[in-house]
Short mmCIF file of C-alpha atoms and ligand atoms in Angstrom, two decimals:
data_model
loop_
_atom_site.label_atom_id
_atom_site.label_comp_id
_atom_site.label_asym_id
_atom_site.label_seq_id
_atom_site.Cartn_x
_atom_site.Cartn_y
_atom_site.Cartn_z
CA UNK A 30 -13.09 -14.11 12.25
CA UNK A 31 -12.54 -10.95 10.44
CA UNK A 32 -10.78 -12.59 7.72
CA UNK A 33 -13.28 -14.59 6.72
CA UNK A 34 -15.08 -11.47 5.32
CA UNK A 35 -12.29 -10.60 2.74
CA UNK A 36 -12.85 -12.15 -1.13
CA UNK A 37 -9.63 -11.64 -1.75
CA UNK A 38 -6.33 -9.46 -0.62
CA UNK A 39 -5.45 -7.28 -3.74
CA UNK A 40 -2.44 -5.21 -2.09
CA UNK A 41 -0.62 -7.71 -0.14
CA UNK A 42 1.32 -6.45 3.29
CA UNK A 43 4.45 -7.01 1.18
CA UNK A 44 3.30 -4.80 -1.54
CA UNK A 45 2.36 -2.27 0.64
CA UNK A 46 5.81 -1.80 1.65
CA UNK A 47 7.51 -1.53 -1.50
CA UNK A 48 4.77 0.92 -2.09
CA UNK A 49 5.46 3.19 1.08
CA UNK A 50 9.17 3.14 0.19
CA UNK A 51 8.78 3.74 -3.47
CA UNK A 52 6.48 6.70 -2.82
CA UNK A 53 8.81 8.02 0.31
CA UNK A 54 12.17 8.04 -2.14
CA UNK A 55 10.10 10.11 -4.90
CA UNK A 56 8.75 12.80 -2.89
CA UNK A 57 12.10 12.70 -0.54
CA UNK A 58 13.84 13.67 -4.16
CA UNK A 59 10.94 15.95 -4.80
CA UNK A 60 10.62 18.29 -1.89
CA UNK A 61 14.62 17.99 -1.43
CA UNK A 62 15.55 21.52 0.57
CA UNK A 63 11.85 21.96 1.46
CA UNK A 64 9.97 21.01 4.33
CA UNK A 65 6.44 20.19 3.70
CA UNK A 66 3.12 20.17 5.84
CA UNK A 67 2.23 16.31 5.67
CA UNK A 68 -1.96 16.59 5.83
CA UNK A 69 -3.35 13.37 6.46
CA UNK A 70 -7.32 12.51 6.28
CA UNK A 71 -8.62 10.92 8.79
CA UNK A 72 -9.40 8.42 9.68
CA UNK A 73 -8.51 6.34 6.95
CA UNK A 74 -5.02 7.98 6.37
CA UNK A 75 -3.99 6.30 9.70
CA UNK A 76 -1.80 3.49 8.57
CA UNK A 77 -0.51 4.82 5.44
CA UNK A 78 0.48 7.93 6.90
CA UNK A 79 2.16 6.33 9.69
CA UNK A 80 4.04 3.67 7.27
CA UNK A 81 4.99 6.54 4.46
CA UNK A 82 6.80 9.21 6.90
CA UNK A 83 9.27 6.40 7.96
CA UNK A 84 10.58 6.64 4.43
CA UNK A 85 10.50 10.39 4.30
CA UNK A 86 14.26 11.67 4.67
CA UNK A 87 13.06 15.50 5.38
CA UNK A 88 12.05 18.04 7.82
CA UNK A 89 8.17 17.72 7.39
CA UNK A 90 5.16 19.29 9.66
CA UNK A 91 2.39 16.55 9.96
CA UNK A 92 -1.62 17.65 10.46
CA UNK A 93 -4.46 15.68 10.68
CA UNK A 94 -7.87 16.85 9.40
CA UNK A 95 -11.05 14.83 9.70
CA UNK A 96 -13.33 14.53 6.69
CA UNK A 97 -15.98 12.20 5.68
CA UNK A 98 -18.34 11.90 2.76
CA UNK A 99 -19.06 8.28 3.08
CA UNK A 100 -21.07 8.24 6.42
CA UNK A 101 -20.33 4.45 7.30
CA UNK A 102 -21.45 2.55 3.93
CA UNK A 103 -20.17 1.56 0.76
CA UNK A 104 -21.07 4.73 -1.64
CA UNK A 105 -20.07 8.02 -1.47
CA UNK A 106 -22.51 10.36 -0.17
CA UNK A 107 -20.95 13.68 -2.20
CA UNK A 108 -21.77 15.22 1.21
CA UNK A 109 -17.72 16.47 1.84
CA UNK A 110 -17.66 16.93 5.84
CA UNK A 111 -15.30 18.21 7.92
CA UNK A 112 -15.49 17.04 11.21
CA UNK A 113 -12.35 18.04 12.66
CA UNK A 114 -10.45 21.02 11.28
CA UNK A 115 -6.90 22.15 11.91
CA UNK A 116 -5.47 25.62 13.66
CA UNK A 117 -2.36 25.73 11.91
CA UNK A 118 -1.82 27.65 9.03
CA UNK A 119 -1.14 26.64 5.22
CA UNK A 120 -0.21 30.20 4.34
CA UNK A 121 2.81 29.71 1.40
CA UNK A 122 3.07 26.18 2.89
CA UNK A 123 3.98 23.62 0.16
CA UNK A 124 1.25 21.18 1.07
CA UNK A 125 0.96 17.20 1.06
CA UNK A 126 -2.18 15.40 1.64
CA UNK A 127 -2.00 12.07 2.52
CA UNK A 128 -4.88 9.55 1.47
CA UNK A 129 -5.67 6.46 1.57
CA UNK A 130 -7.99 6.27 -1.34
CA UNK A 131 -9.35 8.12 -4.10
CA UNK A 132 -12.92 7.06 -5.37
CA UNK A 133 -15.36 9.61 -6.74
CA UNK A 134 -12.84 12.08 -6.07
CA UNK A 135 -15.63 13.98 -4.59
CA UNK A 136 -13.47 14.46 -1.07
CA UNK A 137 -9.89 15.01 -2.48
CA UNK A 138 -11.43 17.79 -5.00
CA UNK A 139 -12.94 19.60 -1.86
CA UNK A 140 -9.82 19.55 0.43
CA UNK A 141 -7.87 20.71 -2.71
CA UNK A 142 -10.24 23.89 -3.06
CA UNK A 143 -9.90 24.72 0.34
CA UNK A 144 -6.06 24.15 1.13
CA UNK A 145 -5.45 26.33 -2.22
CA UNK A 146 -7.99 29.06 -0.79
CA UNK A 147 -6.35 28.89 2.91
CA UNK A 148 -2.93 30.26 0.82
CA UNK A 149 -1.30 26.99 0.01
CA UNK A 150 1.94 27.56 -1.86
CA UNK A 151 1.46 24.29 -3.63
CA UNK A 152 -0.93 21.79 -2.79
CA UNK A 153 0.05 17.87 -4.32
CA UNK A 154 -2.06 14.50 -3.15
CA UNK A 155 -0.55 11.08 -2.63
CA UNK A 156 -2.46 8.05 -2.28
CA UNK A 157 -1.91 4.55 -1.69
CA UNK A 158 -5.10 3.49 -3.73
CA UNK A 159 -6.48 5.01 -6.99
CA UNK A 160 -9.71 3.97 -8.26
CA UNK A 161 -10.10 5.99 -11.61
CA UNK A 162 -13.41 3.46 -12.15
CA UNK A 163 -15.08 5.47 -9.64
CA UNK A 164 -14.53 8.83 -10.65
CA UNK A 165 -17.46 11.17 -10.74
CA UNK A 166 -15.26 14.30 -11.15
CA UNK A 167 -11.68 14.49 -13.36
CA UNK A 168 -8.99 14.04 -11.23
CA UNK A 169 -5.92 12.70 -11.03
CA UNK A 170 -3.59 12.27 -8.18
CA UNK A 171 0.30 13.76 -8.44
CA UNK A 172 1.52 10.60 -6.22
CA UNK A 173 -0.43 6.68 -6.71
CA UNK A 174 0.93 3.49 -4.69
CA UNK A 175 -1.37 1.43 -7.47
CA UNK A 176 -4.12 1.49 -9.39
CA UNK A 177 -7.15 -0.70 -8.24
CA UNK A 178 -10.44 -1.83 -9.99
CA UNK A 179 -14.09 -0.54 -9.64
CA UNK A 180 -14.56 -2.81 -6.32
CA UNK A 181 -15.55 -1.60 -2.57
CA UNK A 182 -12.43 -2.39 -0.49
CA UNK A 183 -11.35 -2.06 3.11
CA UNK A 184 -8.33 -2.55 5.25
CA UNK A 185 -4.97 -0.87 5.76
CA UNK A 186 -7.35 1.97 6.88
CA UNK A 187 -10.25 1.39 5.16
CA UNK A 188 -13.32 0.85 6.59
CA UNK A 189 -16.81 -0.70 6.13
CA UNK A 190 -18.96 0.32 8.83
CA UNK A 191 -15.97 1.66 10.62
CA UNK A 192 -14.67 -2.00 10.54
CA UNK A 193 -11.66 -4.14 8.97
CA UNK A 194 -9.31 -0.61 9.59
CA UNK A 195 -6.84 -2.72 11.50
CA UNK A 196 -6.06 -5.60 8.19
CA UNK A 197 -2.84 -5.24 7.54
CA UNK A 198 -3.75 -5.22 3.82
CA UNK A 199 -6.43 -4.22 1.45
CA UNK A 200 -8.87 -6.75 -0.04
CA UNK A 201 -12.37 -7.02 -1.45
CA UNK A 202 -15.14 -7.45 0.66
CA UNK A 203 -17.39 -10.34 0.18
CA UNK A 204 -20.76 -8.73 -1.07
CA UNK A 205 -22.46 -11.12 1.33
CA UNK A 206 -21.29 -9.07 4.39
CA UNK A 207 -23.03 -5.56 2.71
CA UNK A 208 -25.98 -6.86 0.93
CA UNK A 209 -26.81 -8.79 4.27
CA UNK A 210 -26.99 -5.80 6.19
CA UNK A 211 -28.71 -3.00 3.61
CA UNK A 212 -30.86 -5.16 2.14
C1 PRP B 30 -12.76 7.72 2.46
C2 PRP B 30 -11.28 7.81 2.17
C3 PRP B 30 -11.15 9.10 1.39
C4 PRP B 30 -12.47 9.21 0.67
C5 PRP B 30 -12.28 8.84 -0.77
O1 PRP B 30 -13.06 8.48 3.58
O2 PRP B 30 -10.52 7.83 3.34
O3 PRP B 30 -10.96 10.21 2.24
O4 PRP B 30 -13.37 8.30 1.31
O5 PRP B 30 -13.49 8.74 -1.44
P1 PRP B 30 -13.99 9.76 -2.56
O6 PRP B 30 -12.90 9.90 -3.55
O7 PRP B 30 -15.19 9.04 -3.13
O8 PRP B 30 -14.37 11.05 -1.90
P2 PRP B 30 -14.44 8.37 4.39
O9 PRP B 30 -15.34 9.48 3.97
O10 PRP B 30 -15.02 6.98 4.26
O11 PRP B 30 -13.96 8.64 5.89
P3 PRP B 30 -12.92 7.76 6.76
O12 PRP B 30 -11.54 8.02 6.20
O13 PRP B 30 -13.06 8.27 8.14
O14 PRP B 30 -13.32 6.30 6.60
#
């Protein structure tokens, strides 16, 4: 079972919810007579994306872009990809990127640079995880659901091995099921 892989949950399907509404209500009052461009990552966006818009009260575009720096494992690779870009254009668009996590900050720092160079009117980041332990450039997102330790997690999105996506939470991994398979 997939379960059985998870140490333990440390945002709980409950918690996740508060956090979607809590984070829906500020930007709602933020971008009030606006109508931003929604940008979610894929694929890891997926969930959270899908959960936060229900508590958006606005007019808002959504886009999808696909980026990956992690390549399957548990360490960033630094390696930014984008694997599927978008046609539409950010020109004085007041943009949102939705992520699930940010680690090194490696892939948030990228899409920044490049949303701000494709004539972004203002470019802001939510994310349902923040993992300021992991950092290996400054950064700090406008928009956190919470604030989680120095530990590789998956579920609600995230992935190891492009598995445990479909939890309906986010836990640790046991170290058993990574050290098994790299070592
Ligand atoms: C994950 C996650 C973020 C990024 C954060 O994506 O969805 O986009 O890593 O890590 P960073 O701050 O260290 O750059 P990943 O590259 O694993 O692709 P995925 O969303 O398809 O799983």
């Amino acid at each position: 079972m997939m379960t059985h892989d998870i140490e333990e949950i440390l945002v709980s399907k409950e918690d996740i919810e508060a956090i979607c509404k809590s984070l829906g209500d500020q930007i709602t009052s933020d971008y009030k007579n606006k109508k931003p461009l929604l940008i979610g990552l894929l694929k890891g966006c997926i969930p959270f994306m899908s959960d936060l818009v229900k508590h958006i009260d606005l007019y808002v575009d959504m886009e999808y872009l696909s980026v990956s720096s992690y390549h399957g494992g548990i360490a960033s690779t630094g390696d930014v990809k984008i694997k599927k870009d978008s046609d539409i254009s950010f020109k004085d668009r007041d943009v949102i990127i939705v992520e699930d996590i940010v680690d090194t900050a490696n892939t948030i720092t990228t899409m920044l640079e490049l949303f701000k160079n494709r004539g972004a009117l203002s470019v802001k980041v939510v994310t349902l995880l923040d993992k300021p332990g992991g950092r290996l450039k400054p950064y700090t997102p406008d928009y956190i659901g919470t604030t989680i330790p120095n530990k590789f997690v998956v579920g609600y999105g995230l992935d190891y091995n492009e598995l445990y996506r479909n939890l309906p939470y986010v836990g640790i991994l046991k170290k058993s099921v990574y050290t098994n398979k790299e070592s």
